[in-house]
Short mmCIF file of C-alpha atoms in Angstrom, two decimals:
data_model
loop_
_atom_site.label_atom_id
_atom_site.label_comp_id
_atom_site.label_asym_id
_atom_site.label_seq_id
_atom_site.Cartn_x
_atom_site.Cartn_y
_atom_site.Cartn_z
CA MET A 116 -258.27 7.51 1.90
CA LYS A 117 -256.95 6.03 -1.32
CA LYS A 118 -253.44 6.29 0.03
CA LEU A 119 -254.40 4.49 3.23
CA PHE A 120 -255.89 1.65 1.27
CA SER A 121 -252.89 1.37 -1.03
CA ILE A 122 -250.55 1.16 1.99
CA PHE A 123 -252.72 -1.58 3.45
CA ALA A 124 -253.20 -3.51 0.20
CA ASN A 125 -249.55 -3.21 -0.78
CA GLY A 126 -248.52 -6.15 1.36
CA ILE A 127 -251.23 -8.45 0.12
CA TRP A 128 -250.34 -8.62 -3.55
CA LYS A 129 -248.10 -5.89 -4.98
CA GLU A 130 -245.37 -6.21 -2.36
CA ASN A 131 -246.36 -9.56 -0.88
CA PRO A 132 -243.56 -10.36 1.59
CA VAL A 133 -243.19 -14.00 0.55
CA LEU A 134 -243.92 -13.93 -3.17
CA VAL A 135 -242.39 -10.58 -4.13
CA LEU A 136 -239.99 -9.46 -1.44
CA LEU A 137 -238.93 -13.07 -0.76
CA LEU A 138 -238.46 -12.28 2.91
CA GLY A 139 -239.05 -14.64 5.79
CA THR A 140 -238.31 -17.72 3.75
CA CYS A 141 -237.31 -19.72 6.84
CA PRO A 142 -240.76 -19.76 8.49
CA THR A 143 -242.34 -20.04 5.05
CA LEU A 144 -240.55 -23.27 4.27
CA ALA A 145 -240.27 -24.77 7.74
CA LEU A 146 -243.73 -24.09 9.08
CA THR A 147 -246.25 -24.52 6.32
CA THR A 148 -246.60 -28.27 6.74
CA SER A 149 -250.31 -27.76 7.36
CA ALA A 150 -252.81 -24.97 6.77
CA THR A 151 -253.36 -24.55 10.53
CA ASN A 152 -249.64 -24.10 11.20
CA GLY A 153 -249.31 -21.58 8.36
CA ALA A 154 -252.24 -19.53 9.60
CA GLY A 155 -250.98 -19.61 13.19
CA MET A 156 -247.47 -18.49 12.27
CA GLY A 157 -248.87 -15.80 9.97
CA LEU A 158 -251.10 -14.37 12.70
CA ALA A 159 -248.28 -14.44 15.28
CA THR A 160 -246.00 -12.59 12.84
CA THR A 161 -248.77 -10.08 12.09
CA CYS A 162 -249.06 -9.22 15.78
CA VAL A 163 -245.30 -8.76 16.12
CA LEU A 164 -245.05 -6.80 12.87
CA THR A 165 -247.87 -4.39 13.72
CA GLY A 166 -246.58 -3.81 17.25
CA SER A 167 -242.96 -3.35 16.28
CA ASN A 168 -243.85 -1.10 13.32
CA PHE A 169 -245.86 1.15 15.64
CA VAL A 170 -243.20 1.42 18.35
CA ILE A 171 -240.35 1.85 15.88
CA SER A 172 -242.10 4.61 13.96
CA CYS A 173 -242.71 6.36 17.29
CA ILE A 174 -239.08 6.21 18.42
CA ALA A 175 -237.41 6.48 15.00
CA GLY A 176 -236.96 10.26 15.45
CA ILE A 177 -234.78 9.96 18.55
CA VAL A 178 -232.83 6.75 17.96
CA PRO A 179 -229.17 7.54 17.14
CA ARG A 180 -228.50 6.46 13.59
CA LYS A 181 -225.51 4.30 14.50
CA ILE A 182 -227.34 1.97 16.85
CA ARG A 183 -230.75 1.90 15.21
CA ILE A 184 -230.53 -1.77 14.12
CA PRO A 185 -229.77 -3.10 17.65
CA VAL A 186 -232.54 -0.91 19.05
CA TYR A 187 -235.02 -2.24 16.49
CA ILE A 188 -233.99 -5.80 17.28
CA VAL A 189 -234.55 -5.21 21.00
CA VAL A 190 -238.03 -3.84 20.29
CA ILE A 191 -238.87 -6.76 17.99
CA ALA A 192 -237.51 -9.33 20.46
CA THR A 193 -239.66 -7.84 23.20
CA PHE A 194 -242.79 -8.17 21.08
CA VAL A 195 -241.89 -11.74 20.09
CA THR A 196 -241.40 -12.77 23.72
CA VAL A 197 -244.72 -11.19 24.66
CA VAL A 198 -246.48 -13.05 21.83
CA ASP A 199 -244.74 -16.27 22.87
CA MET A 200 -245.94 -15.93 26.45
CA LEU A 201 -249.48 -15.06 25.37
CA LEU A 202 -249.61 -18.06 23.01
CA GLN A 203 -248.33 -20.34 25.75
CA ALA A 204 -251.01 -19.09 28.08
CA TYR A 205 -254.06 -18.86 25.83
CA ALA A 206 -253.50 -20.73 22.51
CA PRO A 207 -254.82 -24.29 21.99
CA ALA A 208 -252.25 -26.86 23.10
CA ALA A 209 -251.90 -28.43 19.65
CA LEU A 210 -251.14 -25.08 17.99
CA TYR A 211 -248.51 -24.14 20.56
CA ALA A 212 -246.93 -27.58 20.25
CA ALA A 213 -246.56 -27.04 16.50
CA LEU A 214 -245.44 -23.39 16.57
CA GLY A 215 -243.60 -23.21 19.89
CA ILE A 216 -240.06 -23.73 18.67
CA PHE A 217 -240.52 -21.39 15.71
CA ILE A 218 -241.94 -18.40 17.58
CA PRO A 219 -238.51 -17.17 18.77
CA LEU A 220 -237.43 -17.25 15.11
CA ILE A 221 -239.77 -14.33 14.34
CA VAL A 222 -237.06 -12.13 15.92
CA VAL A 223 -234.77 -12.80 12.99
CA ASN A 224 -237.58 -12.85 10.44
CA CYS A 225 -236.44 -10.43 7.74
CA ILE A 226 -239.97 -9.17 7.16
CA VAL A 227 -240.12 -7.57 10.59
CA LEU A 228 -236.71 -5.91 10.48
CA GLY A 229 -237.13 -5.13 6.78
CA ARG A 230 -240.40 -3.25 7.31
CA ALA A 231 -238.96 -1.49 10.37
CA GLU A 232 -236.05 -0.21 8.32
CA ALA A 233 -237.79 0.38 4.98
CA PHE A 234 -241.15 1.70 6.12
CA ALA A 235 -241.74 2.29 9.83
CA SER A 236 -238.63 4.43 10.40
CA LYS A 237 -239.68 6.79 7.58
CA ASN A 238 -243.44 7.05 8.10
CA ASN A 239 -245.85 8.11 10.82
CA PRO A 240 -247.20 5.61 13.39
CA PHE A 241 -250.64 5.32 11.80
CA TYR A 242 -249.29 4.44 8.35
CA SER A 243 -246.84 2.05 10.00
CA ILE A 244 -249.65 0.16 11.74
CA LEU A 245 -251.51 -0.11 8.44
CA ASP A 246 -248.36 -1.33 6.71
CA GLY A 247 -247.80 -3.91 9.45
CA LEU A 248 -251.37 -5.16 9.19
CA GLY A 249 -251.24 -5.35 5.38
CA MET A 250 -247.85 -7.07 5.27
CA GLY A 251 -248.92 -9.43 8.04
CA LEU A 252 -252.15 -10.26 6.27
CA GLY A 253 -250.28 -10.92 3.01
CA PHE A 254 -247.87 -13.16 4.90
CA THR A 255 -250.72 -14.99 6.65
CA LEU A 256 -252.68 -15.55 3.44
CA THR A 257 -249.62 -16.81 1.56
CA LEU A 258 -248.60 -19.12 4.39
CA THR A 259 -252.12 -20.50 4.77
CA MET A 260 -252.38 -21.10 1.03
CA LEU A 261 -248.99 -22.78 0.95
CA GLY A 262 -249.85 -24.86 4.01
CA ALA A 263 -253.14 -25.95 2.48
CA ILE A 264 -251.44 -26.97 -0.78
CA ARG A 265 -248.73 -28.92 1.03
CA GLU A 266 -251.15 -30.55 3.45
CA PHE A 267 -253.49 -31.58 0.66
CA ALA A 268 -250.68 -32.90 -1.53
CA GLY A 269 -249.16 -34.77 1.39
CA THR A 270 -252.09 -36.20 3.29
CA GLY A 271 -255.24 -35.41 1.33
CA SER A 272 -256.60 -33.19 4.07
CA ILE A 273 -257.00 -29.45 4.68
CA PHE A 274 -257.05 -27.91 8.18
CA GLY A 275 -256.71 -31.45 9.56
CA ILE A 276 -259.92 -32.66 7.90
CA LYS A 277 -259.50 -35.43 5.39
CA ILE A 278 -261.03 -34.57 2.02
CA LEU A 279 -259.88 -37.66 0.16
CA THR A 280 -260.90 -40.39 2.59
CA CYS A 281 -259.30 -43.17 0.56
CA TRP A 282 -255.87 -41.58 1.18
CA THR A 283 -254.44 -43.65 4.04
CA THR A 284 -250.65 -43.38 3.79
CA ASP A 285 -249.02 -39.94 3.91
CA PHE A 286 -246.92 -38.79 0.98
CA LEU A 287 -243.84 -37.28 2.62
CA LEU A 288 -242.35 -35.10 -0.12
CA PRO A 289 -244.75 -32.10 -0.05
CA THR A 290 -244.76 -31.92 3.74
CA SER A 291 -240.96 -32.04 4.04
CA ALA A 292 -238.45 -29.26 3.29
CA PRO A 293 -237.52 -30.27 -0.29
CA GLY A 294 -241.19 -30.30 -1.25
CA ALA A 295 -241.58 -26.85 0.27
CA PHE A 296 -238.82 -25.49 -1.99
CA ILE A 297 -240.39 -27.06 -5.06
CA ILE A 298 -243.90 -25.75 -4.30
CA VAL A 299 -242.71 -22.23 -3.42
CA GLY A 300 -240.67 -22.22 -6.61
CA VAL A 301 -243.66 -23.20 -8.71
CA ILE A 302 -245.84 -20.53 -7.08
CA LEU A 303 -243.16 -17.86 -7.68
CA ALA A 304 -242.87 -18.93 -11.31
CA ILE A 305 -246.63 -18.68 -11.79
CA ARG A 306 -246.74 -15.22 -10.23
CA ASN A 307 -243.84 -13.96 -12.36
CA HIS A 308 -245.46 -15.41 -15.44
CA LEU A 309 -248.75 -13.62 -14.74
CA LYS A 310 -246.94 -10.35 -14.06
CA SER A 311 -244.77 -10.51 -17.16
CA ARG A 312 -247.67 -11.50 -19.38
CA ALA A 313 -249.67 -8.53 -18.14
CA ALA A 314 -246.65 -6.30 -18.83
CA VAL A 315 -246.21 -7.68 -22.36
CA LYS A 316 -249.89 -7.14 -23.10
CA ALA A 317 -249.54 -3.53 -22.01
CA GLY A 318 -246.51 -3.27 -24.31
CA LYS A 319 -244.03 -2.71 -21.49
CA LEU A 320 -240.89 -4.39 -20.25
CA TYR A 321 -241.37 -6.28 -16.97
CA VAL A 322 -239.19 -4.76 -14.27
CA PRO A 323 -239.56 -5.41 -10.56
CA PRO A 324 -240.89 -2.32 -8.77
CA ALA A 325 -238.17 0.09 -7.65
CA GLY A 326 -237.49 -0.03 -3.95
CA LEU A 327 -238.05 -3.75 -3.73
CA ASP A 328 -234.51 -4.69 -4.67
CA CYS A 329 -231.29 -3.97 -2.80
CA ARG A 330 -231.44 -0.21 -3.38
CA HIS A 331 -234.06 0.61 -0.78
CA CYS A 332 -231.98 -0.67 2.10
CA ASN A 333 -228.82 1.05 3.28
CA ILE A 334 -227.56 -1.41 5.88
CA CYS A 335 -224.55 -2.31 3.70
CA SER A 336 -223.83 1.21 2.50
CA LEU A 337 -223.73 2.39 6.10
CA SER A 338 -220.65 0.33 6.87
CA LYS A 339 -219.06 1.55 3.62
CA ASN A 340 -219.60 5.18 4.63
CA ASP A 341 -217.80 4.56 7.91
CA LYS A 342 -214.57 3.96 6.05
CA MET B 71 -226.16 18.31 18.40
CA LYS B 72 -229.24 16.22 17.89
CA LEU B 73 -229.49 12.81 19.53
CA LYS B 74 -230.08 11.25 16.14
CA ASP B 75 -226.62 12.20 14.86
CA ASN B 76 -224.83 11.51 18.13
CA GLU B 77 -221.76 9.32 17.77
CA ASN B 78 -220.44 9.44 21.32
CA PHE B 79 -220.02 5.84 22.51
CA ALA B 80 -221.13 6.63 26.05
CA VAL B 81 -224.38 8.18 24.81
CA LEU B 82 -225.05 5.28 22.44
CA GLY B 83 -224.39 2.76 25.20
CA VAL B 84 -226.66 4.53 27.65
CA PHE B 85 -229.41 4.78 25.01
CA LEU B 86 -229.23 1.08 24.13
CA GLY B 87 -229.11 0.19 27.82
CA GLY B 88 -232.16 2.33 28.48
CA ILE B 89 -234.14 0.69 25.66
CA SER B 90 -233.15 -2.76 26.94
CA LEU B 91 -234.20 -1.84 30.48
CA LEU B 92 -237.54 -0.59 29.21
CA SER B 93 -238.17 -3.80 27.27
CA ALA B 94 -237.13 -5.88 30.29
CA LEU B 95 -239.70 -3.97 32.32
CA VAL B 96 -242.43 -4.69 29.75
CA LEU B 97 -241.48 -8.38 29.71
CA ALA B 98 -241.52 -8.57 33.50
CA VAL B 99 -245.05 -7.15 33.60
CA VAL B 100 -246.34 -9.50 30.86
CA SER B 101 -244.59 -12.48 32.46
CA HIS B 102 -246.17 -11.61 35.81
CA TYR B 103 -249.66 -11.65 34.32
CA THR B 104 -249.24 -14.73 32.09
CA ALA B 105 -247.39 -16.96 34.58
CA GLY B 106 -250.68 -18.14 36.10
CA PRO B 107 -252.46 -19.02 32.83
CA ILE B 108 -249.31 -20.72 31.48
CA ALA B 109 -249.09 -22.98 34.53
CA GLU B 110 -252.84 -23.65 34.26
CA ALA B 111 -252.55 -24.59 30.57
CA LYS B 112 -249.70 -26.97 31.39
CA ALA B 113 -251.63 -28.58 34.25
CA LEU B 114 -254.69 -28.92 32.02
CA ARG B 115 -252.66 -30.69 29.32
CA ASP B 116 -251.22 -33.02 31.98
CA SER B 117 -254.57 -33.82 33.58
CA GLN B 118 -256.19 -34.45 30.18
CA ALA B 119 -253.44 -36.97 29.42
CA LEU B 120 -253.88 -38.60 32.83
CA ARG B 121 -257.64 -38.97 32.38
CA GLN B 122 -256.99 -40.75 29.08
CA ILE B 123 -254.67 -43.39 30.49
CA LEU B 124 -256.01 -44.00 34.00
CA PRO B 125 -259.32 -45.34 35.31
CA ALA B 126 -261.60 -42.81 37.00
CA PHE B 127 -259.95 -41.15 40.00
CA ASP B 128 -260.98 -38.46 42.44
CA ASN B 129 -257.80 -37.59 44.37
CA ASP B 130 -255.26 -34.84 43.78
CA ILE B 131 -252.86 -36.95 41.77
CA ASN B 132 -249.93 -34.53 42.02
CA GLU B 133 -250.08 -34.59 45.81
CA LYS B 134 -247.35 -37.20 46.09
CA MET B 135 -244.66 -38.17 43.61
CA LEU B 136 -242.26 -41.07 44.00
CA HIS B 137 -239.05 -41.30 42.01
CA ILE B 138 -237.74 -44.82 41.43
CA LYS B 139 -234.72 -46.07 39.50
CA SER B 140 -235.23 -48.27 36.44
CA PRO B 141 -232.80 -51.14 35.60
CA ALA B 142 -231.04 -48.85 33.11
CA GLY B 143 -230.71 -46.15 35.76
CA TRP B 144 -233.41 -43.76 34.48
CA ARG B 145 -235.62 -41.87 36.85
CA VAL B 146 -239.23 -43.06 36.66
CA THR B 147 -241.78 -40.79 38.35
CA LEU B 148 -244.85 -42.44 39.85
CA ARG B 149 -248.13 -40.85 40.90
CA ALA B 150 -251.02 -42.78 42.41
CA ALA B 151 -254.64 -42.44 41.29
CA ARG B 152 -257.24 -43.18 43.94
CA LYS B 153 -260.97 -43.51 43.99
CA ASN B 154 -262.64 -43.38 47.44
CA GLY B 155 -259.18 -43.90 48.97
CA GLN B 156 -258.52 -47.11 47.03
CA ILE B 157 -255.61 -47.10 44.58
CA THR B 158 -257.00 -47.64 41.09
CA GLY B 159 -253.76 -47.22 39.18
CA TYR B 160 -250.45 -45.43 38.80
CA ALA B 161 -249.22 -42.90 36.29
CA ALA B 162 -245.56 -43.51 35.45
CA SER B 163 -243.48 -41.13 33.37
CA ALA B 164 -239.96 -41.55 32.05
CA VAL B 165 -237.71 -39.78 29.56
CA ASN B 166 -235.77 -41.87 27.06
CA PRO B 167 -232.74 -39.98 25.77
CA ARG B 168 -232.20 -42.45 22.94
CA GLY B 169 -234.86 -41.30 20.48
CA TYR B 170 -233.95 -40.68 16.85
CA ALA B 171 -233.99 -36.93 17.49
CA GLY B 172 -233.54 -36.33 21.20
CA ASN B 173 -235.71 -37.21 24.13
CA ILE B 174 -238.93 -39.21 24.03
CA LYS B 175 -241.10 -38.60 27.07
CA MET B 176 -243.51 -41.40 27.89
CA LEU B 177 -246.49 -41.34 30.21
CA ALA B 178 -247.87 -44.79 31.03
CA GLY B 179 -250.93 -45.72 33.00
CA LEU B 180 -250.40 -48.81 35.19
CA ASP B 181 -253.00 -50.82 37.05
CA PRO B 182 -252.38 -51.46 40.79
CA ALA B 183 -250.49 -54.68 39.99
CA GLY B 184 -248.08 -52.81 37.70
CA THR B 185 -249.36 -53.98 34.32
CA ILE B 186 -249.46 -51.34 31.59
CA ARG B 187 -252.98 -50.07 30.79
CA ALA B 188 -252.23 -47.44 28.18
CA ILE B 189 -249.25 -45.48 26.92
CA LEU B 190 -248.98 -41.91 25.69
CA ILE B 191 -245.95 -40.15 24.26
CA THR B 192 -246.12 -36.63 25.66
CA GLU B 193 -242.99 -35.12 24.10
CA HIS B 194 -240.93 -36.21 21.13
CA ASN B 195 -239.08 -34.83 18.16
CA GLU B 196 -239.12 -37.78 15.76
CA THR B 197 -239.22 -37.74 11.95
CA PRO B 198 -242.66 -36.71 10.66
CA GLY B 199 -244.37 -39.54 8.81
CA LEU B 200 -242.04 -42.24 10.17
CA GLY B 201 -240.97 -42.06 13.81
CA ALA B 202 -243.70 -39.57 14.66
CA GLU B 203 -246.35 -42.08 13.57
CA ILE B 204 -245.22 -44.36 16.41
CA CYS B 205 -245.62 -41.57 18.94
CA LYS B 206 -248.88 -40.18 17.61
CA ARG B 207 -252.35 -40.97 18.86
CA GLU B 208 -254.64 -39.04 16.61
CA PHE B 209 -258.09 -39.65 15.31
CA ARG B 210 -258.14 -38.91 11.59
CA LYS B 211 -261.03 -36.56 10.94
CA THR B 212 -262.60 -36.93 7.52
CA ILE B 213 -265.30 -34.97 5.72
CA PHE B 214 -267.80 -37.58 6.90
CA ASN B 215 -267.21 -36.56 10.53
CA PHE B 216 -269.29 -33.45 10.02
CA THR B 217 -272.31 -35.73 10.43
CA ARG B 218 -270.74 -38.68 12.24
CA PRO B 219 -269.38 -38.08 15.77
CA VAL B 220 -265.77 -38.75 16.68
CA PRO B 221 -265.57 -42.00 18.71
CA PRO B 222 -264.72 -41.40 22.38
CA GLY B 223 -261.62 -42.77 24.11
CA LEU B 224 -257.99 -43.01 23.16
CA PRO B 225 -257.29 -43.30 19.41
CA PRO B 226 -255.53 -46.61 18.70
CA ASN B 227 -251.84 -46.96 17.89
CA ALA B 228 -250.60 -50.52 17.32
CA CYS B 229 -247.03 -49.79 18.41
CA LEU B 230 -248.10 -48.28 21.73
CA ASP B 231 -251.09 -50.54 22.42
CA GLN B 232 -249.16 -53.78 22.08
CA PHE B 233 -247.88 -53.59 25.67
CA ASN B 234 -251.32 -53.17 27.25
CA GLY B 235 -252.09 -55.95 29.69
CA GLN B 236 -248.91 -57.84 28.81
CA LYS B 237 -246.59 -59.35 31.41
CA VAL B 238 -243.11 -57.94 30.96
CA PRO B 239 -240.31 -60.53 30.45
CA ALA B 240 -237.41 -60.37 32.93
CA GLU B 241 -235.09 -58.75 30.37
CA GLY B 242 -237.75 -56.44 29.00
CA TRP B 243 -239.52 -56.35 25.63
CA ARG B 244 -237.53 -56.23 22.44
CA ILE B 245 -238.55 -55.51 18.87
CA ARG B 246 -238.71 -58.36 16.38
CA LYS B 247 -235.68 -57.13 14.50
CA ASP B 248 -233.62 -57.62 17.67
CA GLY B 249 -235.04 -61.08 18.31
CA GLY B 250 -237.98 -60.01 20.48
CA THR B 251 -241.72 -60.05 19.96
CA ALA B 252 -242.65 -56.36 19.77
CA LEU B 253 -243.89 -54.71 16.58
CA TYR B 254 -241.77 -52.07 14.95
CA VAL B 255 -242.07 -49.71 12.01
CA THR B 256 -239.77 -50.25 9.05
CA GLY B 257 -237.63 -47.17 8.53
CA ALA B 258 -238.10 -46.06 12.12
CA THR B 259 -236.22 -48.78 13.96
CA VAL B 260 -234.52 -46.38 16.35
CA THR B 261 -237.81 -44.84 17.44
CA SER B 262 -239.48 -48.24 17.73
CA ARG B 263 -236.58 -49.49 19.82
CA ALA B 264 -236.70 -46.42 22.07
CA VAL B 265 -240.47 -46.70 22.67
CA THR B 266 -240.21 -50.44 23.41
CA GLU B 267 -237.29 -49.77 25.72
CA SER B 268 -239.23 -47.06 27.59
CA ALA B 269 -242.21 -49.35 28.11
CA SER B 270 -239.92 -52.13 29.38
CA GLU B 271 -238.03 -49.83 31.72
CA ILE B 272 -241.24 -48.51 33.26
CA ALA B 273 -242.71 -51.98 33.74
CA LEU B 274 -239.44 -53.41 35.12
CA ALA B 275 -238.86 -50.43 37.40
CA PHE B 276 -242.31 -50.99 38.90
CA ARG B 277 -241.63 -54.68 39.40
CA LYS B 278 -238.22 -54.08 40.99
CA ASN B 279 -239.45 -51.38 43.39
CA ARG B 280 -242.76 -52.91 44.40
CA LYS B 281 -241.94 -52.79 48.13
CA LYS B 282 -240.85 -49.17 47.98
CA ILE B 283 -244.03 -48.25 46.08
CA SER B 284 -246.43 -49.92 48.49
CA ALA B 285 -244.52 -48.38 51.41
CA ALA B 286 -244.77 -44.93 49.85
CA PHE B 287 -248.39 -44.97 48.72
CA GLY B 288 -249.79 -47.60 51.10
CA GLY B 289 -252.42 -50.14 50.18
CA ALA B 290 -255.38 -47.95 51.05
CA LYS B 291 -255.77 -44.53 52.57
#
């Protein structure tokens, strides 16, 4: 039970895809212009991530090693197209208008392929679903938070509702791409500061958790082995 | 040899092909079931926009569409709104390719004489905060709206509302920067110009093709 919870909670803080793994930076920066957009993109990615994690962990045992990446991409692309069609059919018009052009980008979102390769292909389907849900939830929460910060700093409103009613002219920097970089950078710095301070207090050296850097992934080493 | 370690190109190709076929099958099924709702959602968006810009109507507005040429050669699509058989207005739509970032699609409501009643921008890709402000009709919700209701009707937009009820000059409207009378937004001249141009083209196209329009839709039905 404890293990199940740790798999699920991993994505929310310890291995948060945006703040720790630094994956999926494109949707993070491009889409979080408002809290609603961030939440919508996060939920869409969660659906794709959970579905693709499940299918990939089911088929991982029979996929030939040499073509596993293309196979994973096909599976992910299928889920993205399904989510796209469902959103078009059932989502509110305003949400689809904001997210529409970014939905196909989930295919190349590193979080999805990264979890397929690093987790789903090595674990059973149930754990993979949990991992997908946890990672997706972490992604959604981070994107919503980022969207709320940027929306508030730019227009004085959150979820489209104006909090500071005297704010009449929009401030463009936080809602545009440069502002996104600055705000994400500040949030990353705060998180690293908290982590390192906790490590210093415990009398340890702050090192990023093993498996979160380049070592856990063998996409590059595969091509080396071929030679 | 296990399939997992197989390195035969033919086997790999067949496997990848099989997976692709399977996913195509899944997509075909989902597409079959969502095609209806997608079309419905699109029609709903369109009819909501039409109800905002036209007076009350009770006919099937998509029953007949007329394509006319504007002075600049664009295709303007006209649909007639009727109430009890009488024409109460026209919905005209046109796509301007000269936006700051691609096409600007305009939907204008005209009264039976061809004067603009209201304008909506249905599709655009303009700069947020500058050009997009010209294209946006949005009521700004504040925390006070939890107790106070949102006013009904179309939210105002000075750049789009300025053509309502105006008679179009023979050469079309022009923004003040180009020597005309129309308002524009500083820093978004290209968008302002494109929107003004679209409104002019629609109004002029209606004026030029009046005979064709009354022949196509008739005075009363």
